[in-house]
Amino acid sequence: MESKLRRKVDQAFAKALPKVELHAHLSGSISKDTLHKIWTLKQAEGHCLDLDDPLMALREMPDIFTFFKIFDQYIYKLIDDKTALQLAVRSVIADFENDGVRYLELRTTPRQMAARGLDRRAYVETVLEAIGDRPTASGDGHTGIEVHLLLSIDRRMTFDEAAEVLDVAESFSYGSLWHQQHQQHPVVLGIDLCGNPMKGDVSVFTPLFLRAQRSGLRTTVHFAEVSESSTEKELTTILSWKPDRLGHVIHVSDHIKAMIQDQGVALELCLSCNMIAKMVKGEFADHHFGYWLRTTSAIALSTDDVGVFQSSLSNEYLIAAEHFDLDTQEIVSLSYRSIDAAFKGHDRMRSLLATFEEKYAQ
């Protein structure tokens, strides 16, 4: 008799699978329907009258060269106050939860909304409050979603701007005064380096990432996204920071691959994002996910910007199963590997996956 855990992966299995999402940008994860709802509210208030309906304005899929304009020219202009920000956060979390994600590390660049009275600190506090207002998952077997926050430094930032982001991250981290006063809310787990990979000099941020680690913050970095940012100098500089995780990891030499494995760095790999944005050549089966799958590295399939690329994490697992010939047992094993890459929640997620395995093995 064929084991249920040695069968073809279908949509129902992929959605029911308890999943870990580690590379999800808040602004890029907002669904078009939610953006439309926020736009409608703004229009009724007489705000954002220069913005077209997002259902029309954001129809075309971007490539790596047009991607960042979506945020600078549209999403950041629409999500420009506390109400819109909180609505966006709650909607994004609900969408991930409905897709079977049970552990989420959401990342965002703290923005200053001066016209609305929000500085970087107030921005982060608003996001944390929106996360904390939801029922929290714990280690008692609760099957809801557990959510944590990472703060992103944009490569276009000056050193002082990036230092301000780190200051904010530290002030909302474990053991901070804010944490002691708001223990019912989540905290900032770590920092990320993101932004247009063709901009900036990453070496500027070396002191900040080293300081973050000394402060107890975890670190993840967008890595080798385009050939222009994949010089030996840039990649070895980032690896010298001893980051916990790397995202994308596309244009890497055998030497860099060996360094990544020697350091035990975990990886966040985004299939649909890379294909749709034309960051990789060939078909899905040619994606470098196949290489890392054969290693012992901790890897986490991730969506990056599900609101933009329209591919849920369940769909990413379906794509992996289809193009890399993975059966249900291998997909469960892949989900276990993603737990190893997470910054928290390990015991709870392993318990959820074990329960899932028992159910599907019957």
mmCIF file of C-alpha atoms in Angstrom:
data_model
loop_
_atom_site.group_PDB
_atom_site.id
_atom_site.type_symbol
_atom_site.label_atom_id
_atom_site.label_comp_id
_atom_site.label_asym_id
_atom_site.label_seq_id
_atom_site.Cartn_x
_atom_site.Cartn_y
_atom_site.Cartn_z
ATOM 1 C CA MET A 1 0.000 0.000 0.000
ATOM 2 C CA GLU A 2 1.360 3.419 -1.002
ATOM 3 C CA SER A 3 2.200 5.672 1.927
ATOM 4 C CA LYS A 4 0.321 8.948 1.991
ATOM 5 C CA LEU A 5 3.647 10.642 2.661
ATOM 6 C CA ARG A 6 5.080 9.312 -0.594
ATOM 7 C CA ARG A 7 2.542 10.793 -2.930
ATOM 8 C CA LYS A 8 2.282 13.632 -5.391
ATOM 9 C CA VAL A 9 1.924 17.054 -3.808
ATOM 10 C CA ASP A 10 -1.386 18.763 -4.531
ATOM 11 C CA GLN A 11 -2.762 22.176 -3.632
ATOM 12 C CA ALA A 12 -4.662 20.930 -0.582
ATOM 13 C CA PHE A 13 -1.534 19.290 0.857
ATOM 14 C CA ALA A 14 0.619 22.362 0.226
ATOM 15 C CA LYS A 15 -1.888 24.646 1.914
ATOM 16 C CA ALA A 16 -2.424 22.351 4.919
ATOM 17 C CA LEU A 17 1.331 21.967 5.444
ATOM 18 C CA PRO A 18 2.429 24.071 8.472
ATOM 19 C CA LYS A 19 4.835 26.527 6.870
ATOM 20 C CA VAL A 20 7.559 28.949 7.894
ATOM 21 C CA GLU A 21 7.845 32.268 6.007
ATOM 22 C CA LEU A 22 11.141 34.048 6.604
ATOM 23 C CA HIS A 23 11.492 36.490 3.700
ATOM 24 C CA ALA A 24 8.371 38.642 3.460
ATOM 25 C CA HIS A 25 8.471 42.416 3.023
ATOM 26 C CA LEU A 26 5.476 44.132 4.600
ATOM 27 C CA SER A 27 4.859 46.667 1.826
ATOM 28 C CA GLY A 28 5.308 44.070 -0.912
ATOM 29 C CA SER A 29 3.041 41.535 0.783
ATOM 30 C CA ILE A 30 -0.086 43.714 0.810
ATOM 31 C CA SER A 31 -2.673 42.213 -1.525
ATOM 32 C CA LYS A 32 -4.110 44.322 -4.319
ATOM 33 C CA ASP A 33 -7.552 43.959 -2.739
ATOM 34 C CA THR A 34 -6.260 45.455 0.510
ATOM 35 C CA LEU A 35 -4.484 48.248 -1.353
ATOM 36 C CA HIS A 36 -7.765 48.920 -3.164
ATOM 37 C CA LYS A 37 -9.628 49.056 0.165
ATOM 38 C CA ILE A 38 -7.115 51.540 1.579
ATOM 39 C CA TRP A 39 -7.213 53.581 -1.647
ATOM 40 C CA THR A 40 -11.026 53.741 -1.480
ATOM 41 C CA LEU A 41 -10.898 54.972 2.127
ATOM 42 C CA LYS A 42 -8.305 57.597 1.194
ATOM 43 C CA GLN A 43 -10.345 58.806 -1.761
ATOM 44 C CA ALA A 44 -13.410 59.226 0.451
ATOM 45 C CA GLU A 45 -11.310 61.381 2.785
ATOM 46 C CA GLY A 46 -9.996 63.479 -0.095
ATOM 47 C CA HIS A 47 -6.469 62.037 0.164
ATOM 48 C CA CYS A 48 -4.219 60.398 -2.456
ATOM 49 C CA LEU A 49 -6.310 61.864 -5.255
ATOM 50 C CA ASP A 50 -3.292 61.709 -7.574
ATOM 51 C CA LEU A 51 -3.096 57.907 -7.272
ATOM 52 C CA ASP A 52 -5.040 55.621 -9.610
ATOM 53 C CA ASP A 53 -6.894 52.576 -8.310
ATOM 54 C CA PRO A 54 -4.206 49.960 -7.485
ATOM 55 C CA LEU A 55 -6.252 47.314 -9.286
ATOM 56 C CA MET A 56 -5.426 49.250 -12.447
ATOM 57 C CA ALA A 57 -2.143 50.937 -11.556
ATOM 58 C CA LEU A 58 -0.342 47.748 -10.470
ATOM 59 C CA ARG A 59 -1.464 45.328 -13.170
ATOM 60 C CA GLU A 60 1.905 44.765 -14.842
ATOM 61 C CA MET A 61 4.462 42.405 -13.323
ATOM 62 C CA PRO A 62 7.770 44.205 -12.681
ATOM 63 C CA ASP A 63 11.304 43.107 -13.424
ATOM 64 C CA ILE A 64 14.283 43.878 -11.198
ATOM 65 C CA PHE A 65 14.710 47.258 -12.905
ATOM 66 C CA THR A 66 11.115 48.481 -12.456
ATOM 67 C CA PHE A 67 10.337 46.730 -9.175
ATOM 68 C CA PHE A 68 11.480 49.441 -6.756
ATOM 69 C CA LYS A 69 9.429 52.124 -8.522
ATOM 70 C CA ILE A 70 6.246 50.372 -7.379
ATOM 71 C CA PHE A 71 7.071 51.286 -3.800
ATOM 72 C CA ASP A 72 8.564 54.746 -4.284
ATOM 73 C CA GLN A 73 5.879 55.911 -6.712
ATOM 74 C CA TYR A 74 2.791 54.179 -5.356
ATOM 75 C CA ILE A 75 2.688 51.950 -2.249
ATOM 76 C CA TYR A 76 4.642 54.291 0.049
ATOM 77 C CA LYS A 77 2.383 57.175 -1.007
ATOM 78 C CA LEU A 78 -0.729 55.146 -0.215
ATOM 79 C CA ILE A 79 0.427 53.631 3.089
ATOM 80 C CA ASP A 80 1.251 56.992 4.636
ATOM 81 C CA ASP A 81 -0.478 57.071 8.031
ATOM 82 C CA LYS A 82 -1.063 54.973 11.144
ATOM 83 C CA THR A 83 -4.512 53.733 10.140
ATOM 84 C CA ALA A 84 -3.399 52.519 6.712
ATOM 85 C CA LEU A 85 -0.259 50.953 8.157
ATOM 86 C CA GLN A 86 -2.149 48.986 10.807
ATOM 87 C CA LEU A 87 -4.767 47.854 8.301
ATOM 88 C CA ALA A 88 -1.992 46.666 5.990
ATOM 89 C CA VAL A 89 -0.181 44.749 8.749
ATOM 90 C CA ARG A 90 -3.310 42.941 9.908
ATOM 91 C CA SER A 91 -4.318 42.078 6.360
ATOM 92 C CA VAL A 92 -0.884 40.702 5.458
ATOM 93 C CA ILE A 93 -0.780 38.508 8.564
ATOM 94 C CA ALA A 94 -4.305 37.210 7.912
ATOM 95 C CA ASP A 95 -3.399 36.321 4.327
ATOM 96 C CA PHE A 96 -0.344 34.349 5.427
ATOM 97 C CA GLU A 97 -2.334 32.599 8.147
ATOM 98 C CA ASN A 98 -5.058 31.626 5.674
ATOM 99 C CA ASP A 99 -2.354 30.102 3.477
ATOM 100 C CA GLY A 100 -1.185 27.768 6.233
ATOM 101 C CA VAL A 101 1.798 29.803 7.398
ATOM 102 C CA ARG A 102 2.259 29.135 11.104
ATOM 103 C CA TYR A 103 5.462 31.103 11.718
ATOM 104 C CA LEU A 104 6.145 34.462 10.063
ATOM 105 C CA GLU A 105 9.073 36.833 10.247
ATOM 106 C CA LEU A 106 7.767 40.030 8.679
ATOM 107 C CA ARG A 107 10.304 42.656 7.653
ATOM 108 C CA THR A 108 9.897 46.362 7.015
ATOM 109 C CA THR A 109 12.028 49.459 6.569
ATOM 110 C CA PRO A 110 11.029 51.993 9.256
ATOM 111 C CA ARG A 111 9.756 54.987 7.334
ATOM 112 C CA GLN A 112 9.316 58.548 8.482
ATOM 113 C CA MET A 113 5.829 59.908 7.805
ATOM 114 C CA ALA A 114 6.492 63.441 8.964
ATOM 115 C CA ALA A 115 3.249 64.843 7.586
ATOM 116 C CA ARG A 116 1.360 62.273 9.658
ATOM 117 C CA GLY A 117 3.430 62.686 12.809
ATOM 118 C CA LEU A 118 5.220 59.341 12.584
ATOM 119 C CA ASP A 119 8.979 59.080 12.940
ATOM 120 C CA ARG A 120 10.862 55.776 12.555
ATOM 121 C CA ARG A 121 10.246 54.768 16.150
ATOM 122 C CA ALA A 122 6.519 55.523 15.968
ATOM 123 C CA TYR A 123 6.326 53.594 12.687
ATOM 124 C CA VAL A 124 7.808 50.474 14.306
ATOM 125 C CA GLU A 125 5.645 50.819 17.408
ATOM 126 C CA THR A 126 2.580 51.024 15.169
ATOM 127 C CA VAL A 127 3.564 47.818 13.360
ATOM 128 C CA LEU A 128 4.297 45.975 16.612
ATOM 129 C CA GLU A 129 0.973 47.073 18.082
ATOM 130 C CA ALA A 130 -0.866 45.810 14.997
ATOM 131 C CA ILE A 131 0.906 42.452 15.301
ATOM 132 C CA GLY A 132 0.325 42.301 19.049
ATOM 133 C CA ASP A 133 -3.386 43.044 18.772
ATOM 134 C CA ARG A 134 -3.896 39.637 17.160
ATOM 135 C CA PRO A 135 -4.160 36.379 19.138
ATOM 136 C CA THR A 136 -0.629 35.033 19.555
ATOM 137 C CA ALA A 137 0.451 31.469 18.940
ATOM 138 C CA SER A 138 2.420 29.777 21.679
ATOM 139 C CA GLY A 139 4.033 26.482 22.481
ATOM 140 C CA ASP A 140 0.795 24.969 23.819
ATOM 141 C CA GLY A 141 -0.185 23.468 20.479
ATOM 142 C CA HIS A 142 -2.180 26.492 19.306
ATOM 143 C CA THR A 143 -2.312 26.342 15.527
ATOM 144 C CA GLY A 144 -2.537 30.058 14.814
ATOM 145 C CA ILE A 145 0.265 32.097 13.320
ATOM 146 C CA GLU A 146 3.289 33.258 15.325
ATOM 147 C CA VAL A 147 4.602 36.597 14.041
ATOM 148 C CA HIS A 148 7.885 38.410 14.632
ATOM 149 C CA LEU A 149 9.425 41.558 13.163
ATOM 150 C CA LEU A 150 12.702 42.341 11.403
ATOM 151 C CA LEU A 151 13.772 45.897 10.544
ATOM 152 C CA SER A 152 15.346 46.547 7.162
ATOM 153 C CA ILE A 153 18.192 48.901 6.377
ATOM 154 C CA ASP A 154 17.989 50.160 2.792
ATOM 155 C CA ARG A 155 21.303 50.115 0.912
ATOM 156 C CA ARG A 156 20.556 53.644 -0.298
ATOM 157 C CA MET A 157 20.655 54.960 3.278
ATOM 158 C CA THR A 158 23.504 56.985 4.682
ATOM 159 C CA PHE A 159 25.406 55.572 7.637
ATOM 160 C CA ASP A 160 23.518 57.889 9.998
ATOM 161 C CA GLU A 161 20.123 56.835 8.622
ATOM 162 C CA ALA A 162 21.040 53.167 8.927
ATOM 163 C CA ALA A 163 22.344 53.742 12.456
ATOM 164 C CA GLU A 164 18.978 55.253 13.349
ATOM 165 C CA VAL A 165 17.238 52.076 12.142
ATOM 166 C CA LEU A 166 19.577 50.009 14.307
ATOM 167 C CA ASP A 167 18.921 52.304 17.280
ATOM 168 C CA VAL A 168 15.198 51.703 16.829
ATOM 169 C CA ALA A 169 15.702 47.943 16.468
ATOM 170 C CA GLU A 170 17.663 47.819 19.709
ATOM 171 C CA SER A 171 15.041 49.877 21.535
ATOM 172 C CA PHE A 172 12.336 47.335 20.589
ATOM 173 C CA SER A 173 14.409 44.163 21.061
ATOM 174 C CA TYR A 174 14.299 41.538 23.808
ATOM 175 C CA GLY A 175 15.246 42.973 27.179
ATOM 176 C CA SER A 176 14.626 46.562 26.106
ATOM 177 C CA LEU A 177 12.609 48.915 28.287
ATOM 178 C CA TRP A 178 9.789 48.790 25.725
ATOM 179 C CA HIS A 179 9.748 44.990 25.900
ATOM 180 C CA GLN A 180 9.572 45.089 29.693
ATOM 181 C CA GLN A 181 6.606 47.462 29.497
ATOM 182 C CA HIS A 182 4.807 45.659 26.628
ATOM 183 C CA GLN A 183 5.419 41.976 27.204
ATOM 184 C CA GLN A 184 2.177 41.053 25.460
ATOM 185 C CA HIS A 185 3.554 42.417 22.191
ATOM 186 C CA PRO A 186 6.203 40.882 19.922
ATOM 187 C CA VAL A 187 9.635 42.457 19.636
ATOM 188 C CA VAL A 188 12.166 43.145 16.894
ATOM 189 C CA LEU A 189 14.214 39.977 16.380
ATOM 190 C CA GLY A 190 16.812 41.319 13.994
ATOM 191 C CA ILE A 191 17.820 43.487 11.062
ATOM 192 C CA ASP A 192 17.976 43.026 7.306
ATOM 193 C CA LEU A 193 19.891 44.731 4.501
ATOM 194 C CA CYS A 194 17.709 45.257 1.443
ATOM 195 C CA GLY A 195 16.959 47.771 -1.300
ATOM 196 C CA ASN A 196 18.045 48.335 -4.872
ATOM 197 C CA PRO A 197 21.091 46.054 -5.283
ATOM 198 C CA MET A 198 22.570 48.423 -7.852
ATOM 199 C CA LYS A 199 22.825 51.217 -5.288
ATOM 200 C CA GLY A 200 25.121 51.859 -2.346
ATOM 201 C CA ASP A 201 28.324 50.466 -0.858
ATOM 202 C CA VAL A 202 27.631 47.738 1.698
ATOM 203 C CA SER A 203 30.973 48.201 3.461
ATOM 204 C CA VAL A 204 29.524 51.384 4.994
ATOM 205 C CA PHE A 205 27.235 49.198 7.110
ATOM 206 C CA THR A 206 29.912 46.850 8.481
ATOM 207 C CA PRO A 207 30.103 48.506 11.942
ATOM 208 C CA LEU A 208 26.321 48.423 12.251
ATOM 209 C CA PHE A 209 25.900 44.725 11.489
ATOM 210 C CA LEU A 210 28.699 43.848 13.877
ATOM 211 C CA ARG A 211 27.069 46.027 16.537
ATOM 212 C CA ALA A 212 23.690 44.393 15.903
ATOM 213 C CA GLN A 213 25.125 40.980 16.649
ATOM 214 C CA ARG A 214 26.735 42.242 19.844
ATOM 215 C CA SER A 215 23.318 43.589 20.836
ATOM 216 C CA GLY A 216 21.764 40.157 20.430
ATOM 217 C CA LEU A 217 19.914 40.969 17.210
ATOM 218 C CA ARG A 218 19.841 38.384 14.428
ATOM 219 C CA THR A 219 20.936 39.380 10.925
ATOM 220 C CA THR A 220 19.877 38.589 7.380
ATOM 221 C CA VAL A 221 21.109 40.164 4.142
ATOM 222 C CA HIS A 222 19.889 40.344 0.539
ATOM 223 C CA PHE A 223 22.819 38.716 -1.242
ATOM 224 C CA ALA A 224 24.002 38.453 -4.858
ATOM 225 C CA GLU A 225 20.654 39.477 -6.367
ATOM 226 C CA VAL A 226 22.146 40.917 -9.561
ATOM 227 C CA SER A 227 25.549 40.551 -11.178
ATOM 228 C CA GLU A 228 26.389 44.206 -10.470
ATOM 229 C CA SER A 229 26.155 43.605 -6.710
ATOM 230 C CA SER A 230 27.888 40.237 -6.791
ATOM 231 C CA THR A 231 31.516 41.277 -6.841
ATOM 232 C CA GLU A 232 33.950 39.265 -4.745
ATOM 233 C CA LYS A 233 34.521 42.380 -2.631
ATOM 234 C CA GLU A 234 30.847 42.903 -1.782
ATOM 235 C CA LEU A 235 30.054 39.262 -1.112
ATOM 236 C CA THR A 236 33.102 38.623 1.071
ATOM 237 C CA THR A 237 32.391 41.850 2.957
ATOM 238 C CA ILE A 238 28.880 40.653 3.773
ATOM 239 C CA LEU A 239 30.104 37.194 4.743
ATOM 240 C CA SER A 240 32.655 38.811 7.071
ATOM 241 C CA TRP A 241 29.686 40.053 9.104
ATOM 242 C CA LYS A 242 28.814 36.392 9.856
ATOM 243 C CA PRO A 243 25.129 36.885 8.987
ATOM 244 C CA ASP A 244 22.611 34.320 10.207
ATOM 245 C CA ARG A 245 20.806 34.168 6.869
ATOM 246 C CA LEU A 246 21.154 35.282 3.262
ATOM 247 C CA GLY A 247 18.363 36.036 0.804
ATOM 248 C CA HIS A 248 18.262 35.120 -2.914
ATOM 249 C CA VAL A 249 21.943 34.055 -3.328
ATOM 250 C CA ILE A 250 21.806 34.052 -7.137
ATOM 251 C CA HIS A 251 25.130 35.153 -8.633
ATOM 252 C CA VAL A 252 27.610 33.226 -6.519
ATOM 253 C CA SER A 253 30.841 31.472 -7.464
ATOM 254 C CA ASP A 254 31.841 28.041 -6.203
ATOM 255 C CA HIS A 255 34.195 29.793 -3.794
ATOM 256 C CA ILE A 256 31.364 31.844 -2.287
ATOM 257 C CA LYS A 257 29.102 28.779 -2.137
ATOM 258 C CA ALA A 258 31.787 26.990 -0.140
ATOM 259 C CA MET A 259 32.120 29.948 2.233
ATOM 260 C CA ILE A 260 28.360 29.994 2.800
ATOM 261 C CA GLN A 261 28.327 26.302 3.652
ATOM 262 C CA ASP A 262 31.450 26.499 5.815
ATOM 263 C CA GLN A 263 29.871 29.304 7.856
ATOM 264 C CA GLY A 264 26.582 27.433 8.172
ATOM 265 C CA VAL A 265 24.560 30.377 6.859
ATOM 266 C CA ALA A 266 20.862 29.649 6.299
ATOM 267 C CA LEU A 267 19.207 30.671 3.021
ATOM 268 C CA GLU A 268 15.929 32.323 2.009
ATOM 269 C CA LEU A 269 15.105 31.277 -1.569
ATOM 270 C CA CYS A 270 12.338 32.868 -3.629
ATOM 271 C CA LEU A 271 11.395 30.934 -6.775
ATOM 272 C CA SER A 272 8.578 32.989 -8.327
ATOM 273 C CA CYS A 273 10.095 36.343 -7.413
ATOM 274 C CA ASN A 274 13.375 35.448 -9.115
ATOM 275 C CA MET A 275 11.668 34.102 -12.238
ATOM 276 C CA ILE A 276 9.071 36.849 -12.684
ATOM 277 C CA ALA A 277 11.556 39.664 -12.009
ATOM 278 C CA LYS A 278 13.966 38.054 -14.488
ATOM 279 C CA MET A 279 16.685 37.757 -11.871
ATOM 280 C CA VAL A 280 17.550 34.253 -13.099
ATOM 281 C CA LYS A 281 17.750 32.667 -16.539
ATOM 282 C CA GLY A 282 16.006 29.552 -17.783
ATOM 283 C CA GLU A 283 13.023 27.755 -16.294
ATOM 284 C CA PHE A 284 12.050 26.911 -12.723
ATOM 285 C CA ALA A 285 13.959 23.637 -12.984
ATOM 286 C CA ASP A 286 17.139 25.651 -13.618
ATOM 287 C CA HIS A 287 16.751 27.709 -10.432
ATOM 288 C CA HIS A 288 19.612 27.508 -7.937
ATOM 289 C CA PHE A 289 17.169 26.125 -5.375
ATOM 290 C CA GLY A 290 18.043 22.762 -6.918
ATOM 291 C CA TYR A 291 21.705 23.172 -5.995
ATOM 292 C CA TRP A 292 21.032 24.160 -2.386
ATOM 293 C CA LEU A 293 18.436 21.417 -1.999
ATOM 294 C CA ARG A 294 21.236 18.882 -2.442
ATOM 295 C CA THR A 295 23.331 20.456 0.329
ATOM 296 C CA THR A 296 22.869 20.286 4.081
ATOM 297 C CA SER A 297 22.216 24.037 4.366
ATOM 298 C CA ALA A 298 19.096 25.228 6.162
ATOM 299 C CA ILE A 299 16.860 26.613 3.410
ATOM 300 C CA ALA A 300 13.485 28.315 3.546
ATOM 301 C CA LEU A 301 11.262 28.763 0.530
ATOM 302 C CA SER A 302 9.871 32.292 0.743
ATOM 303 C CA THR A 303 7.545 34.622 -1.154
ATOM 304 C CA ASP A 304 9.482 37.912 -0.893
ATOM 305 C CA ASP A 305 6.582 40.088 -2.090
ATOM 306 C CA VAL A 306 3.428 38.015 -2.466
ATOM 307 C CA GLY A 307 1.320 41.110 -3.125
ATOM 308 C CA VAL A 308 3.455 41.954 -6.141
ATOM 309 C CA PHE A 309 4.311 38.518 -7.542
ATOM 310 C CA GLN A 310 0.964 36.890 -6.679
ATOM 311 C CA SER A 311 2.441 33.570 -5.563
ATOM 312 C CA SER A 312 1.579 32.338 -2.073
ATOM 313 C CA LEU A 313 3.963 30.234 -0.014
ATOM 314 C CA SER A 314 1.749 27.206 -0.681
ATOM 315 C CA ASN A 315 2.227 27.836 -4.374
ATOM 316 C CA GLU A 316 5.999 28.090 -3.913
ATOM 317 C CA TYR A 317 5.962 24.610 -2.363
ATOM 318 C CA LEU A 318 3.841 23.350 -5.261
ATOM 319 C CA ILE A 319 6.326 24.821 -7.735
ATOM 320 C CA ALA A 320 9.228 23.185 -5.911
ATOM 321 C CA ALA A 321 7.436 19.835 -5.896
ATOM 322 C CA GLU A 322 6.593 20.019 -9.592
ATOM 323 C CA HIS A 323 9.911 21.228 -10.983
ATOM 324 C CA PHE A 324 12.264 19.396 -8.625
ATOM 325 C CA ASP A 325 10.295 16.140 -8.485
ATOM 326 C CA LEU A 326 9.565 16.248 -4.751
ATOM 327 C CA ASP A 327 6.912 14.022 -3.191
ATOM 328 C CA THR A 328 4.892 14.786 -0.077
ATOM 329 C CA GLN A 329 7.496 13.339 2.302
ATOM 330 C CA GLU A 330 10.253 15.409 0.691
ATOM 331 C CA ILE A 331 8.112 18.535 0.956
ATOM 332 C CA VAL A 332 7.596 17.863 4.668
ATOM 333 C CA SER A 333 11.369 17.458 5.018
ATOM 334 C CA LEU A 334 11.839 20.780 3.225
ATOM 335 C CA SER A 335 9.491 22.430 5.707
ATOM 336 C CA TYR A 336 11.572 21.005 8.563
ATOM 337 C CA ARG A 337 14.684 22.568 6.991
ATOM 338 C CA SER A 338 12.970 25.961 7.006
ATOM 339 C CA ILE A 339 12.440 25.655 10.769
ATOM 340 C CA ASP A 340 16.206 25.365 11.203
ATOM 341 C CA ALA A 341 16.552 28.746 9.466
ATOM 342 C CA ALA A 342 14.012 30.539 11.687
ATOM 343 C CA PHE A 343 15.104 32.877 14.468
ATOM 344 C CA LYS A 344 12.477 31.539 16.932
ATOM 345 C CA GLY A 345 9.585 29.105 17.227
ATOM 346 C CA HIS A 346 11.552 25.913 16.576
ATOM 347 C CA ASP A 347 9.921 23.564 19.094
ATOM 348 C CA ARG A 348 6.385 24.695 18.320
ATOM 349 C CA MET A 349 6.842 24.363 14.555
ATOM 350 C CA ARG A 350 8.427 20.918 14.840
ATOM 351 C CA SER A 351 5.470 19.843 16.965
ATOM 352 C CA LEU A 352 2.991 21.168 14.397
ATOM 353 C CA LEU A 353 4.813 19.395 11.577
ATOM 354 C CA ALA A 354 4.995 16.139 13.524
ATOM 355 C CA THR A 355 1.231 16.292 14.110
ATOM 356 C CA PHE A 356 0.720 17.003 10.410
ATOM 357 C CA GLU A 357 2.868 13.996 9.472
ATOM 358 C CA GLU A 358 0.891 11.701 11.748
ATOM 359 C CA LYS A 359 -2.375 12.863 10.218
ATOM 360 C CA TYR A 360 -1.255 12.367 6.625
ATOM 361 C CA ALA A 361 0.474 9.041 7.326
ATOM 362 C CA GLN A 362 -2.768 7.424 8.510
#
